[in-house]
JSON list of C-alpha atoms in Angstrom, two decimals:
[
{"chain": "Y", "resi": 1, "resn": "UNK", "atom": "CA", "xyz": [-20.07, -25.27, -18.86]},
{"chain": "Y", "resi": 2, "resn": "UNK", "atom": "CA", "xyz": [-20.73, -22.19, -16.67]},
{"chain": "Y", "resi": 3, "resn": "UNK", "atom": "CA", "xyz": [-21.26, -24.01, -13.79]},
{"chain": "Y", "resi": 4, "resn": "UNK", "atom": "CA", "xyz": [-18.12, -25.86, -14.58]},
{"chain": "Y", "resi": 5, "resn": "UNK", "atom": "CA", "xyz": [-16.46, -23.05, -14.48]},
{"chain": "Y", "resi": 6, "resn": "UNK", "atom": "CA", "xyz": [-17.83, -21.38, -11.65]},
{"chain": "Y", "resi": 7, "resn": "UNK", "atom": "CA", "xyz": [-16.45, -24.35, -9.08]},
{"chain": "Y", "resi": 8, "resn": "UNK", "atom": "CA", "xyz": [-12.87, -23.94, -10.77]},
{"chain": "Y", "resi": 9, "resn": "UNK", "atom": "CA", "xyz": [-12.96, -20.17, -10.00]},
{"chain": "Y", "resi": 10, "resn": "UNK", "atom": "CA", "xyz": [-14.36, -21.09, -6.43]},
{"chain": "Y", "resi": 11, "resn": "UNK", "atom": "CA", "xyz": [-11.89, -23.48, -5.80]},
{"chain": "Y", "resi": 12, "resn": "UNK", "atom": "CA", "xyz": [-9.17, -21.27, -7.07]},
{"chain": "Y", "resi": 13, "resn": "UNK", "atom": "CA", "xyz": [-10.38, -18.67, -4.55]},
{"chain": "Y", "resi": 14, "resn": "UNK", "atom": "CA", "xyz": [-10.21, -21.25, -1.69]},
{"chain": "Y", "resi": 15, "resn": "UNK", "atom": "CA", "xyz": [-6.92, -22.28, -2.75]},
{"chain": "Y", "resi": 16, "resn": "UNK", "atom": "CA", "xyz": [-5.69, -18.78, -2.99]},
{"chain": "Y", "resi": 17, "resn": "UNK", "atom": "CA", "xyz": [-7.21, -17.51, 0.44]},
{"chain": "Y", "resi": 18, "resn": "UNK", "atom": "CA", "xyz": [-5.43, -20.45, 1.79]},
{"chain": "Y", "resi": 19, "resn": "UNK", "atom": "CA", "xyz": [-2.34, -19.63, 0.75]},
{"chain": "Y", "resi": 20, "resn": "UNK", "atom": "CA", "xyz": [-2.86, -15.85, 1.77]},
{"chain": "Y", "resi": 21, "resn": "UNK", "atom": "CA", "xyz": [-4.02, -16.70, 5.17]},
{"chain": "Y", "resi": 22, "resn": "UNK", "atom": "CA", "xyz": [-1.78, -15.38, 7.65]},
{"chain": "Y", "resi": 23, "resn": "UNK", "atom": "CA", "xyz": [-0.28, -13.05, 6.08]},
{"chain": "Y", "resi": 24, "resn": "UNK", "atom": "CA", "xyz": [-0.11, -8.80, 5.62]},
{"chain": "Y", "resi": 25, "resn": "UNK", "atom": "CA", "xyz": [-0.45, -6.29, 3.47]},
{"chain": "Y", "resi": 26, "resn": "UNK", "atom": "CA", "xyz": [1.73, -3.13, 4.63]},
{"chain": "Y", "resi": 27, "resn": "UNK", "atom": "CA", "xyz": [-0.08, -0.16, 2.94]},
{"chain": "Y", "resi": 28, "resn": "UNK", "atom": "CA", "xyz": [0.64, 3.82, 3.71]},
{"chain": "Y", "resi": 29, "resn": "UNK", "atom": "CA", "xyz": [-1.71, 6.82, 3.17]},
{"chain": "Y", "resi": 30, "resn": "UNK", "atom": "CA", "xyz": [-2.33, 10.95, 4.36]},
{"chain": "Y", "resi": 31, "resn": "UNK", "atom": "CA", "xyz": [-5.38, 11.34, 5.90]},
{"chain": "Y", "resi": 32, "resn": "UNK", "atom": "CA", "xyz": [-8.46, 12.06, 3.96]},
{"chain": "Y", "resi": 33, "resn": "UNK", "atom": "CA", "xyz": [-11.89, 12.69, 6.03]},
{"chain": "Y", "resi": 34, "resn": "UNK", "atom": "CA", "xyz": [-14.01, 10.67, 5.57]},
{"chain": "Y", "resi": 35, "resn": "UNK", "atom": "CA", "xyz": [-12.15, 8.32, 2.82]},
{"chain": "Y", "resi": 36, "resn": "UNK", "atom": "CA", "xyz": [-9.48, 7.42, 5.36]},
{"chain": "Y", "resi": 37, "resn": "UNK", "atom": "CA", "xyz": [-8.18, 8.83, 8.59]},
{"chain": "Y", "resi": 38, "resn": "UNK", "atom": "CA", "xyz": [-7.59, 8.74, 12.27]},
{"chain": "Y", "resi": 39, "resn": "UNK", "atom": "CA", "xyz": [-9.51, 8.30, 15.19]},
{"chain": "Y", "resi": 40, "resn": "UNK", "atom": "CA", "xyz": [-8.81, 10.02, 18.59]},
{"chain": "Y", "resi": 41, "resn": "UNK", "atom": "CA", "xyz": [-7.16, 6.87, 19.50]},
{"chain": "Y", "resi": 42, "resn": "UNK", "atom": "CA", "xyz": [-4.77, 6.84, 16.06]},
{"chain": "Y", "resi": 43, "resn": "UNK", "atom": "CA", "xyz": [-7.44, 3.88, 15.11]},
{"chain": "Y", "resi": 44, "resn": "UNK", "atom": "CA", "xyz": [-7.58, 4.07, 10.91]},
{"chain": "Y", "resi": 45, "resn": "UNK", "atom": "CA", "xyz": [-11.31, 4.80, 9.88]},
{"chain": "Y", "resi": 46, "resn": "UNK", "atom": "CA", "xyz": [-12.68, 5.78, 7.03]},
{"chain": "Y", "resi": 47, "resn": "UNK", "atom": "CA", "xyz": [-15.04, 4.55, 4.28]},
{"chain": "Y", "resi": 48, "resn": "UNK", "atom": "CA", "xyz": [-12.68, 3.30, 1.87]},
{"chain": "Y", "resi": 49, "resn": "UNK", "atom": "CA", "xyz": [-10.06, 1.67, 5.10]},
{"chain": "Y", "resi": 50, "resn": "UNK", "atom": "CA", "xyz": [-13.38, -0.33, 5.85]},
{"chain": "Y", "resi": 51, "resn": "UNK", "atom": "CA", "xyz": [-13.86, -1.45, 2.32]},
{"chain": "Y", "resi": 52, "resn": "UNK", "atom": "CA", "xyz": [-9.78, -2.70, 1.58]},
{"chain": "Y", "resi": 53, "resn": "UNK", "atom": "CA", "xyz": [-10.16, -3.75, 5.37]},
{"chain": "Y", "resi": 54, "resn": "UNK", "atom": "CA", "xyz": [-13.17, -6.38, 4.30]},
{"chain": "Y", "resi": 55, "resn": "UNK", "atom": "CA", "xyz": [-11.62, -7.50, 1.10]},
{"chain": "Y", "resi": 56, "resn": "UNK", "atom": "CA", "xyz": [-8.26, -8.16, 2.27]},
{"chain": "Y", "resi": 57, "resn": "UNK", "atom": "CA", "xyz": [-10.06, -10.39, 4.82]},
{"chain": "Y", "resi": 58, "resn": "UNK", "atom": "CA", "xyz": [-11.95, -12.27, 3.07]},
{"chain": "Y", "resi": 59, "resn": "UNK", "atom": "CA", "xyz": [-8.56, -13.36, 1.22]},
{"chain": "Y", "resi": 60, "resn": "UNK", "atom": "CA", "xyz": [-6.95, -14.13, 4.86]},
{"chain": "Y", "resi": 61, "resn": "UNK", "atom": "CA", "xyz": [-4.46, -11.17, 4.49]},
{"chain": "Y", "resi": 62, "resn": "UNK", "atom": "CA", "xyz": [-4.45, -8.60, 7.26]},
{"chain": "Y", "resi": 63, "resn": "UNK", "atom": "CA", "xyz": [-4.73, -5.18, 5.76]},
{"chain": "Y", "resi": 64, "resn": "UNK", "atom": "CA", "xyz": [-2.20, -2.71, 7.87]},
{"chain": "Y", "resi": 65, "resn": "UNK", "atom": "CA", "xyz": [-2.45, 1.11, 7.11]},
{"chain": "Y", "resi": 66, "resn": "UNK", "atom": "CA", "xyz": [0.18, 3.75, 8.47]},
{"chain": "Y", "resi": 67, "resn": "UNK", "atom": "CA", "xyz": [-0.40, 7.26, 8.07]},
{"chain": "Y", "resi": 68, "resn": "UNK", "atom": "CA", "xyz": [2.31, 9.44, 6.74]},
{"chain": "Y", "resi": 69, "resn": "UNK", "atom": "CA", "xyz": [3.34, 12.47, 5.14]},
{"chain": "Y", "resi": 70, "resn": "UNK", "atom": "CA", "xyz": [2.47, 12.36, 1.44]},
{"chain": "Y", "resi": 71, "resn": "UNK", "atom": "CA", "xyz": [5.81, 12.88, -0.29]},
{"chain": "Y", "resi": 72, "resn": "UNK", "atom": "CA", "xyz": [6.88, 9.74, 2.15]},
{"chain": "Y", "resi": 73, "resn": "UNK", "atom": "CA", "xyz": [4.09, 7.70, 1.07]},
{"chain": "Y", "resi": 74, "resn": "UNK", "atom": "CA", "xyz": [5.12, 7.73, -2.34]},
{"chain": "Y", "resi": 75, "resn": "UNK", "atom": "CA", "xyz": [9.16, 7.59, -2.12]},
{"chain": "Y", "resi": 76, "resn": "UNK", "atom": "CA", "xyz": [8.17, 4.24, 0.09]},
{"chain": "Y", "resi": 77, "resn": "UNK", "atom": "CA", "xyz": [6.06, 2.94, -2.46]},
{"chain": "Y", "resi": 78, "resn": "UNK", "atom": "CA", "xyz": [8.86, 3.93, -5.14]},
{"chain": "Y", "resi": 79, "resn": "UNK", "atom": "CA", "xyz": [11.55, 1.87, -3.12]},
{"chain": "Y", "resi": 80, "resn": "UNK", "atom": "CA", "xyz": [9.36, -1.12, -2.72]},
{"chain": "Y", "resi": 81, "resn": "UNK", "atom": "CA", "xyz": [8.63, 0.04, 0.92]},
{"chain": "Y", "resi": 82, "resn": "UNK", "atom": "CA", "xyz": [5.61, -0.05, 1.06]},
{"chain": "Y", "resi": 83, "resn": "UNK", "atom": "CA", "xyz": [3.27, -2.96, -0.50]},
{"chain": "Y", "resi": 84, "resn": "UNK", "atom": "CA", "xyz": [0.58, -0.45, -1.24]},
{"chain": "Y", "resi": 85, "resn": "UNK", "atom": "CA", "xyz": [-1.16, 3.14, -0.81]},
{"chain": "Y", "resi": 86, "resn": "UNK", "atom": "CA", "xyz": [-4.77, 3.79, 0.19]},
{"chain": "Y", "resi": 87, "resn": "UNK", "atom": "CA", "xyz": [-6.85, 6.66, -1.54]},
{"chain": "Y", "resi": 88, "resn": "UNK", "atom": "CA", "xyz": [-4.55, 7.45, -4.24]},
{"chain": "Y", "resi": 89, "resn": "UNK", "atom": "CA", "xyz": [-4.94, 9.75, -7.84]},
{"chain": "Y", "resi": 90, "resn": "UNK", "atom": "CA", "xyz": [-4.00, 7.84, -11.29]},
{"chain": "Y", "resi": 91, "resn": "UNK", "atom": "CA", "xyz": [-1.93, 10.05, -13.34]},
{"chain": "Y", "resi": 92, "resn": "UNK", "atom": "CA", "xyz": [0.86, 8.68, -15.91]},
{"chain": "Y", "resi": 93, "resn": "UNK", "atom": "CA", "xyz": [3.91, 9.42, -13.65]},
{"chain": "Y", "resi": 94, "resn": "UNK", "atom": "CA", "xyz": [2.60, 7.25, -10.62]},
{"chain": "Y", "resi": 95, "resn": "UNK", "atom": "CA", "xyz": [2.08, 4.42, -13.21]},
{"chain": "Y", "resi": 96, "resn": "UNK", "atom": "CA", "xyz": [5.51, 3.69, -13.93]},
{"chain": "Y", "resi": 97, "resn": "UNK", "atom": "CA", "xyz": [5.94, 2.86, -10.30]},
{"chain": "Y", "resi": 98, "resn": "UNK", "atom": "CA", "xyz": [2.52, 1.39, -9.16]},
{"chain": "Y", "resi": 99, "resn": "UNK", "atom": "CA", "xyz": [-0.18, -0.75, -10.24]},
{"chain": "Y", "resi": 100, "resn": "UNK", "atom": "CA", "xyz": [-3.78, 0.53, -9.69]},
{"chain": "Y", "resi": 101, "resn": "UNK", "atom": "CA", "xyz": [-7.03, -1.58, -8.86]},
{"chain": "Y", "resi": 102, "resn": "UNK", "atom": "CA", "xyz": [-9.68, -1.69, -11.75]},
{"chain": "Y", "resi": 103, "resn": "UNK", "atom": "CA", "xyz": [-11.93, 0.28, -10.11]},
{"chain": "Y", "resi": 104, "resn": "UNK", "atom": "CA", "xyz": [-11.88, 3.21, -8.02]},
{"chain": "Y", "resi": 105, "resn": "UNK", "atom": "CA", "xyz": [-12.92, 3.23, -4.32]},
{"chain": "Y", "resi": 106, "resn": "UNK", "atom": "CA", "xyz": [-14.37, 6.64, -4.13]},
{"chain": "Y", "resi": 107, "resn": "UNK", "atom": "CA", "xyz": [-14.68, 9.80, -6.60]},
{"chain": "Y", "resi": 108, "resn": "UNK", "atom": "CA", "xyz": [-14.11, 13.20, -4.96]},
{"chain": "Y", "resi": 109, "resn": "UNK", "atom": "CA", "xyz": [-14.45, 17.20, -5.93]},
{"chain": "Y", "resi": 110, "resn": "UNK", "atom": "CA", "xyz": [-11.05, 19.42, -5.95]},
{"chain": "Y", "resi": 111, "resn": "UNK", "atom": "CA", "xyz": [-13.24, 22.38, -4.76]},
{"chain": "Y", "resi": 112, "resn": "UNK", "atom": "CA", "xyz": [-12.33, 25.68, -5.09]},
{"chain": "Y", "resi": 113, "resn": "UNK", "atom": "CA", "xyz": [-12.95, 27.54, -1.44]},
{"chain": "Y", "resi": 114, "resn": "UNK", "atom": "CA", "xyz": [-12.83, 31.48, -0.89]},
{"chain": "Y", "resi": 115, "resn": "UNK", "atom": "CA", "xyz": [-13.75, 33.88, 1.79]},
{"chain": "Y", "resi": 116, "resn": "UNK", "atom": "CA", "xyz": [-17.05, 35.53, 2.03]},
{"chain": "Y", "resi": 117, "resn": "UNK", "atom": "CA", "xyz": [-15.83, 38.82, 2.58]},
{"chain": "Y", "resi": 118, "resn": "UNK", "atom": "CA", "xyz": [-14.02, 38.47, -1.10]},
{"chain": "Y", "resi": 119, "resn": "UNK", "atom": "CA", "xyz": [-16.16, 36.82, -3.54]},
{"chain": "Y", "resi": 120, "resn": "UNK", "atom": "CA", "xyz": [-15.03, 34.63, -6.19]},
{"chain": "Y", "resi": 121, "resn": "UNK", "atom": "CA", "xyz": [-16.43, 33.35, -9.40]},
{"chain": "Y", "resi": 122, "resn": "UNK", "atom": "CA", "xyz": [-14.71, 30.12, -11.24]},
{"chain": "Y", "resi": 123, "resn": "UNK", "atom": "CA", "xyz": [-15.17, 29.67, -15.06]},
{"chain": "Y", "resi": 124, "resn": "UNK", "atom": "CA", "xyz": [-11.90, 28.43, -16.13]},
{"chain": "Y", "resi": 125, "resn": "UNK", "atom": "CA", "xyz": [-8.47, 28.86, -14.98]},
{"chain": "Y", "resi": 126, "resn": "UNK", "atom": "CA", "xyz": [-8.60, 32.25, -16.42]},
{"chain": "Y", "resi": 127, "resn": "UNK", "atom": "CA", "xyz": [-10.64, 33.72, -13.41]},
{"chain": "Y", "resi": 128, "resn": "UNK", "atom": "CA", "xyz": [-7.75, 32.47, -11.37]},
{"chain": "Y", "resi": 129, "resn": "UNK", "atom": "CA", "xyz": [-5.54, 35.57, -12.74]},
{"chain": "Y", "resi": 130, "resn": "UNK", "atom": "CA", "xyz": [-3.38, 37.71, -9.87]},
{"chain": "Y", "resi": 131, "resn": "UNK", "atom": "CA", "xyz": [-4.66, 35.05, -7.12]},
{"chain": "Y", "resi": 132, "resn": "UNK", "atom": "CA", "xyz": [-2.32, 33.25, -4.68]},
{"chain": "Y", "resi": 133, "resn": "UNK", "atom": "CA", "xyz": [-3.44, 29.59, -4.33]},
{"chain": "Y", "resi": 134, "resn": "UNK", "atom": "CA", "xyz": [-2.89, 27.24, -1.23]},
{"chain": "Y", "resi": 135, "resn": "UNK", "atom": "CA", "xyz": [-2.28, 23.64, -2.62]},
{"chain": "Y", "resi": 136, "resn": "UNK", "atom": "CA", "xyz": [-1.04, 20.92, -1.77]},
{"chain": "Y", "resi": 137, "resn": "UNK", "atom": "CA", "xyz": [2.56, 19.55, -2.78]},
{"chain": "Y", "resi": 138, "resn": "UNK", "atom": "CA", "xyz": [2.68, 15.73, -4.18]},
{"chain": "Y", "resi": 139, "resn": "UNK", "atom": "CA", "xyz": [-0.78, 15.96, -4.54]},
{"chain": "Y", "resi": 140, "resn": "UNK", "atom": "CA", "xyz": [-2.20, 15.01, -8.28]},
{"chain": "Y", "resi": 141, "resn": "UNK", "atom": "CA", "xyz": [-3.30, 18.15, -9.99]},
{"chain": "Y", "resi": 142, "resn": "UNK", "atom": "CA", "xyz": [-4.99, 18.97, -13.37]},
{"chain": "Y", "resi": 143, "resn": "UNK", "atom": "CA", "xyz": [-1.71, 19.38, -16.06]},
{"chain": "Y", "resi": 144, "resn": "UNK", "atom": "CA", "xyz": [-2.72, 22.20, -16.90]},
{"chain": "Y", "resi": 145, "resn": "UNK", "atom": "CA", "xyz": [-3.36, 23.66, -13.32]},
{"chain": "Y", "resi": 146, "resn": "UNK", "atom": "CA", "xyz": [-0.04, 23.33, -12.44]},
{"chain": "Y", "resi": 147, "resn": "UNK", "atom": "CA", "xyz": [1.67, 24.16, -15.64]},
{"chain": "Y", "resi": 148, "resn": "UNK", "atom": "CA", "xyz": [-0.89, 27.63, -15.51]},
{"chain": "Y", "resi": 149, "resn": "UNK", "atom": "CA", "xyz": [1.32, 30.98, -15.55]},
{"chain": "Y", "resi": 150, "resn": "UNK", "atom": "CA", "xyz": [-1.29, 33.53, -14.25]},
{"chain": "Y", "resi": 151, "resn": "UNK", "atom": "CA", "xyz": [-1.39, 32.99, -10.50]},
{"chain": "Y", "resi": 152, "resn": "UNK", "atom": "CA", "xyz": [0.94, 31.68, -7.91]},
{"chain": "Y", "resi": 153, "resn": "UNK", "atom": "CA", "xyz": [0.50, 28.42, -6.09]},
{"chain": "Y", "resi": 154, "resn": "UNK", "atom": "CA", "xyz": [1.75, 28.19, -2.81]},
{"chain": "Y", "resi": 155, "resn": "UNK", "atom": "CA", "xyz": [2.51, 24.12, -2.10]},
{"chain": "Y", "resi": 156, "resn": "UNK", "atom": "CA", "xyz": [2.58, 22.59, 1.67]},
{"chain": "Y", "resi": 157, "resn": "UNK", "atom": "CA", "xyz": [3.30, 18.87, 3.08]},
{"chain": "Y", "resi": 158, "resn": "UNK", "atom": "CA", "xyz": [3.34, 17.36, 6.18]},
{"chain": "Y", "resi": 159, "resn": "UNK", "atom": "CA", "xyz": [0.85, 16.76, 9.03]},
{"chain": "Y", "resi": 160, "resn": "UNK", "atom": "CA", "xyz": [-2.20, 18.90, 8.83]},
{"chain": "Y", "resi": 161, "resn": "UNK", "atom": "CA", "xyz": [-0.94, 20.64, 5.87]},
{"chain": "Y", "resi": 162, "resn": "UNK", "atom": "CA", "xyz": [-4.57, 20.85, 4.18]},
{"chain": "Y", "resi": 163, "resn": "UNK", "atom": "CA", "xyz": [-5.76, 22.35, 7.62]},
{"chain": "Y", "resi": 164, "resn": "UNK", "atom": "CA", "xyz": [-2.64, 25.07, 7.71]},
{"chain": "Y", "resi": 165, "resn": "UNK", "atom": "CA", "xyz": [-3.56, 25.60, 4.02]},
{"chain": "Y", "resi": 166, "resn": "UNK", "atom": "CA", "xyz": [-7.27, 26.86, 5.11]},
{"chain": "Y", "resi": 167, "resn": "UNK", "atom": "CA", "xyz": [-5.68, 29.30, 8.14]},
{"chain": "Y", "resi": 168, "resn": "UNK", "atom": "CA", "xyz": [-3.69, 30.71, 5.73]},
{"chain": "Y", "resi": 169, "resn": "UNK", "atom": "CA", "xyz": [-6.96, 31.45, 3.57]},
{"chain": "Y", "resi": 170, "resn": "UNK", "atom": "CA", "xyz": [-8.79, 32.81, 7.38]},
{"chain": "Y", "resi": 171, "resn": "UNK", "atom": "CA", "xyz": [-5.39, 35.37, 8.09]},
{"chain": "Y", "resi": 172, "resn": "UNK", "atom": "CA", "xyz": [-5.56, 36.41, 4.42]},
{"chain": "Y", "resi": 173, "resn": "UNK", "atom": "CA", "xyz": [-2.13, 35.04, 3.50]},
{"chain": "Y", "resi": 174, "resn": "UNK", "atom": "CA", "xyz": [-3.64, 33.40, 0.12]},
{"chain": "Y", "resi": 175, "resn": "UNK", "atom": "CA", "xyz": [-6.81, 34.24, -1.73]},
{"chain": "Y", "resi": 176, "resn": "UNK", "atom": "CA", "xyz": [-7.83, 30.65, -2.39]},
{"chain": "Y", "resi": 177, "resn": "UNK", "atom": "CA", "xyz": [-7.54, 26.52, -1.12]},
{"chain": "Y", "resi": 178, "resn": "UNK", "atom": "CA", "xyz": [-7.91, 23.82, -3.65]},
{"chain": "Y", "resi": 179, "resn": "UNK", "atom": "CA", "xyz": [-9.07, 21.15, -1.32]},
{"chain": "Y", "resi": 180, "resn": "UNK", "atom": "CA", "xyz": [-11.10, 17.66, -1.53]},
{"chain": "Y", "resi": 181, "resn": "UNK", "atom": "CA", "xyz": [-14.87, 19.17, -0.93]},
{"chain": "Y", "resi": 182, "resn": "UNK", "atom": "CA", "xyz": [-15.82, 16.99, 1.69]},
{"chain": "Y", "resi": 183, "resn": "UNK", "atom": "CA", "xyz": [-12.34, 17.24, 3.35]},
{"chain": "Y", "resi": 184, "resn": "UNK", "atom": "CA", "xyz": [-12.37, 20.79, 2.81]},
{"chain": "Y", "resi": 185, "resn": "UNK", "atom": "CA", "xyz": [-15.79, 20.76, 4.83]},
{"chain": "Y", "resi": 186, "resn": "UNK", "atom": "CA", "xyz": [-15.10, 18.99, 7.98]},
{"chain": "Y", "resi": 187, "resn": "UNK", "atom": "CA", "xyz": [-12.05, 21.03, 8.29]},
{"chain": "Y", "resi": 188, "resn": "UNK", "atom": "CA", "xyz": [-14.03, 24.27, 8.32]},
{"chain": "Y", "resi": 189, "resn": "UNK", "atom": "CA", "xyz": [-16.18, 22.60, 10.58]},
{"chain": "Y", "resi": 190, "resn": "UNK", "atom": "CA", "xyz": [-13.61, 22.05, 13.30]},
{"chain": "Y", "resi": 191, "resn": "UNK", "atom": "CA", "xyz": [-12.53, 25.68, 13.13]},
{"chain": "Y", "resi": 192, "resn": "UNK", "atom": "CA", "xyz": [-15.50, 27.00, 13.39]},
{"chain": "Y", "resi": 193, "resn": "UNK", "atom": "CA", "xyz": [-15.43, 28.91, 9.95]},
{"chain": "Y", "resi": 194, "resn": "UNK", "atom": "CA", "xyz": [-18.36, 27.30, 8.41]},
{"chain": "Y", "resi": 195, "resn": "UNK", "atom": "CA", "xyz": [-20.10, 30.96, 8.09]},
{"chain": "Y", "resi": 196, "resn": "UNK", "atom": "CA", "xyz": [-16.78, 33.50, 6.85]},
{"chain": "Y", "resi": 197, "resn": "UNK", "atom": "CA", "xyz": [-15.66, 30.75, 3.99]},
{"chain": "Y", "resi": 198, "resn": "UNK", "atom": "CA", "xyz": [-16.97, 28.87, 1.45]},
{"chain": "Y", "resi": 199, "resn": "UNK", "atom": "CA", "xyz": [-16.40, 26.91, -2.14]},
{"chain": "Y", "resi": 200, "resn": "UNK", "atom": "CA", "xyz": [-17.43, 27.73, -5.69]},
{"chain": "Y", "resi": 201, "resn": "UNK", "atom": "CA", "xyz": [-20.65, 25.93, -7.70]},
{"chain": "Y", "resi": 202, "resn": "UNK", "atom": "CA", "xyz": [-18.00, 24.66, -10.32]},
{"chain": "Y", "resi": 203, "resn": "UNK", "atom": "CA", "xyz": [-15.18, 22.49, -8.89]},
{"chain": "Y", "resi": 204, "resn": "UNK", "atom": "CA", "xyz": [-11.43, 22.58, -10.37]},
{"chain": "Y", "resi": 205, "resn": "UNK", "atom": "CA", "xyz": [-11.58, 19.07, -11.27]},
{"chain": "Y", "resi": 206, "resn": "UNK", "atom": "CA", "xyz": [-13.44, 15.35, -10.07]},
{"chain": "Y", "resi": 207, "resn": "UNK", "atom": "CA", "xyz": [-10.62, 12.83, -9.16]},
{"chain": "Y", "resi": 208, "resn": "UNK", "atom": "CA", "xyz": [-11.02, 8.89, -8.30]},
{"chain": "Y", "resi": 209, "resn": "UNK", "atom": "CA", "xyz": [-9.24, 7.31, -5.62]},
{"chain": "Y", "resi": 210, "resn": "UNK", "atom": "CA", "xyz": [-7.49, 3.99, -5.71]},
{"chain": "Y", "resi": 211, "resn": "UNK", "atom": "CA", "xyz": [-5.91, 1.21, -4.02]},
{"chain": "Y", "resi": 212, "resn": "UNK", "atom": "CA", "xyz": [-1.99, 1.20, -5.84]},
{"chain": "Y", "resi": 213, "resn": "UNK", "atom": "CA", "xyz": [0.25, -1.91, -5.23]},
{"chain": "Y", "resi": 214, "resn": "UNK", "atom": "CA", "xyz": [4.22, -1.87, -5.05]},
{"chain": "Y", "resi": 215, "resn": "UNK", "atom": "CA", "xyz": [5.56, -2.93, -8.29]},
{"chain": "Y", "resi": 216, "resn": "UNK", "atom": "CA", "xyz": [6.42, -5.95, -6.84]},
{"chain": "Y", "resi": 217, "resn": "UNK", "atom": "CA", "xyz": [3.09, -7.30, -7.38]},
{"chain": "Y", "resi": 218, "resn": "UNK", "atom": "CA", "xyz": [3.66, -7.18, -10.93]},
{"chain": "Y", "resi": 219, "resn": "UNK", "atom": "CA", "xyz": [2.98, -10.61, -11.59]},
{"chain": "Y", "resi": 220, "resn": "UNK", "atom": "CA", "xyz": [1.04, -11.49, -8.18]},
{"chain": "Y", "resi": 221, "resn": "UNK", "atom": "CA", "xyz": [-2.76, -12.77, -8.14]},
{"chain": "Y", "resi": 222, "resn": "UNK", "atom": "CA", "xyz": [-3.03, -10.52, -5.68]},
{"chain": "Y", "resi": 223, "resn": "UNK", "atom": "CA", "xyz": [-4.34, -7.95, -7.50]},
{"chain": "Y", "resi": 224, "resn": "UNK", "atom": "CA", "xyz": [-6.27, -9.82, -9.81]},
{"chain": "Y", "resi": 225, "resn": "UNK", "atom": "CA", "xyz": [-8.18, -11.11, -6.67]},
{"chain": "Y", "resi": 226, "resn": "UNK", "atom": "CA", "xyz": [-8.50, -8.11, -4.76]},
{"chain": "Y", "resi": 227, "resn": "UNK", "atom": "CA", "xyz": [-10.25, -6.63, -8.20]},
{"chain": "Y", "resi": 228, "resn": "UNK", "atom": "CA", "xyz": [-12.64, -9.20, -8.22]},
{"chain": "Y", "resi": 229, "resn": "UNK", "atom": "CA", "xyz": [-13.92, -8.32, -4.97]},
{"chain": "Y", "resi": 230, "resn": "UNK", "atom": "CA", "xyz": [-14.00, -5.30, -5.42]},
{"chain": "Y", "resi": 231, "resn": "UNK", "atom": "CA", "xyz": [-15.98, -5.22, -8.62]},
{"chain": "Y", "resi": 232, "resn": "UNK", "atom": "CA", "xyz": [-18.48, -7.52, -6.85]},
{"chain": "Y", "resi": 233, "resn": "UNK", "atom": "CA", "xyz": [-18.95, -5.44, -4.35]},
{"chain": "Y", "resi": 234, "resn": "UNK", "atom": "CA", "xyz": [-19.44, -2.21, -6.77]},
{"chain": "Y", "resi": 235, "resn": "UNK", "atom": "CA", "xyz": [-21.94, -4.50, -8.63]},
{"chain": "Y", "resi": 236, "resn": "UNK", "atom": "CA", "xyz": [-23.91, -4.36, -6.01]}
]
């Protein structure tokens, strides 16, 4: 009986592929080092491009990514312009206009990053009292983060915001950036202020990123195939 049922799902698969070969999946993102991003060439890289990359292949679709401010990505995805985002946060709102895969494609830390020169303890989000904080706008916060009276939060968008966000932190203009850690890293990195800044041991939050369809997938196999792959490859 299992193996019976094995060859029916394999020659579903085939038949599906098939019928998928050929064809594209339109998909928009913001950059995110190293979960997605651009080379020096405007090439998309990044772990988790690779991994939709390989499973949209192996079900004969061609997986096409632009990049795009992040208030953009989403109004596209809301209008049905879009078939999908790369690296995206689950939170209730973005459900009612998106379907998520099963599984996420990477986890990351919403670190908390200071100067130095002014040192910073986080406990809760009492410890952020009198502080101005450099966030990101559209991005997908804790609730209670952004619903938080004690501090000011001072939102950005478009290209590069995250990297404007951490030279407003250098010139003093805000006290803190809430930034992916590893993101967070590299930019520091390529400005050379590896040694004046620097995060706290306890992050604001961990966050999983996702592969969201269009609505319009609603009913599609599509998803239902593209989670299969990618549980088998999380299996192993």
């Amino acid at each position: 009986m299992i193996k019976l049922f094995l060859k029916v799902n394999i020659f579903i698969t085939i038949i599906f592929t098939n019928y998928c070969f050929g064809k594209e999946f339109y998909a928009a993102t913001e950059a995110w080092i190293p979960y997605v991003y651009q080379d020096k060439d405007n090439n998309p890289k990044g772990i988790d491009y690779f991994l939709c990359k390989k499973i949209f292949k192996s079900l004969g679709i061609d997986f096409k990514l632009d990049f795009l401010p992040w208030l953009r990505v989403l109004d596209m995805l809301k209008k049905n312009e879009k078939d999908g985002i790369l690296d995206v946060i689950k939170n209730p709102e973005r459900e009612k206009f998106m379907i998520f895969s099963s599984r996420e494609l990477s986890t990351i830390d919403f670190a908390i990053f200071y100067k130095k020169n002014k040192p910073f303890k986080y406990e809760n989000l009492n410890s952020f009292t009198g502080k101005t904080i450099a966030i990101m706008r559209g991005y997908s916060y804790p609730k209670d983060f952004l619903e938080a009276k004690n501090f000011i939060k001072v939102d950005i968008t478009g290209d590069s915001g995250s990297e404007r966000n951490f030279k407003k932190l250098i010139y003093d203009r805000v006290d803190l950036v809430i930034e992916n850690k590893t993101t967070g890293l590299q930019i520091l990195k390529k400005l050379g202020e590896e040694k004046n800044v620097t995060l706290t041991e306890k992050s604001l939050d961990k966050l999983k990123l996702y592969l969201s369809f269009s609505m319009k997938y609603k009913n599609d196999d599509l998803v239902k195939y593209f989670n299969n792959e990618l549980s088998k490859i999380k299996r192993n």
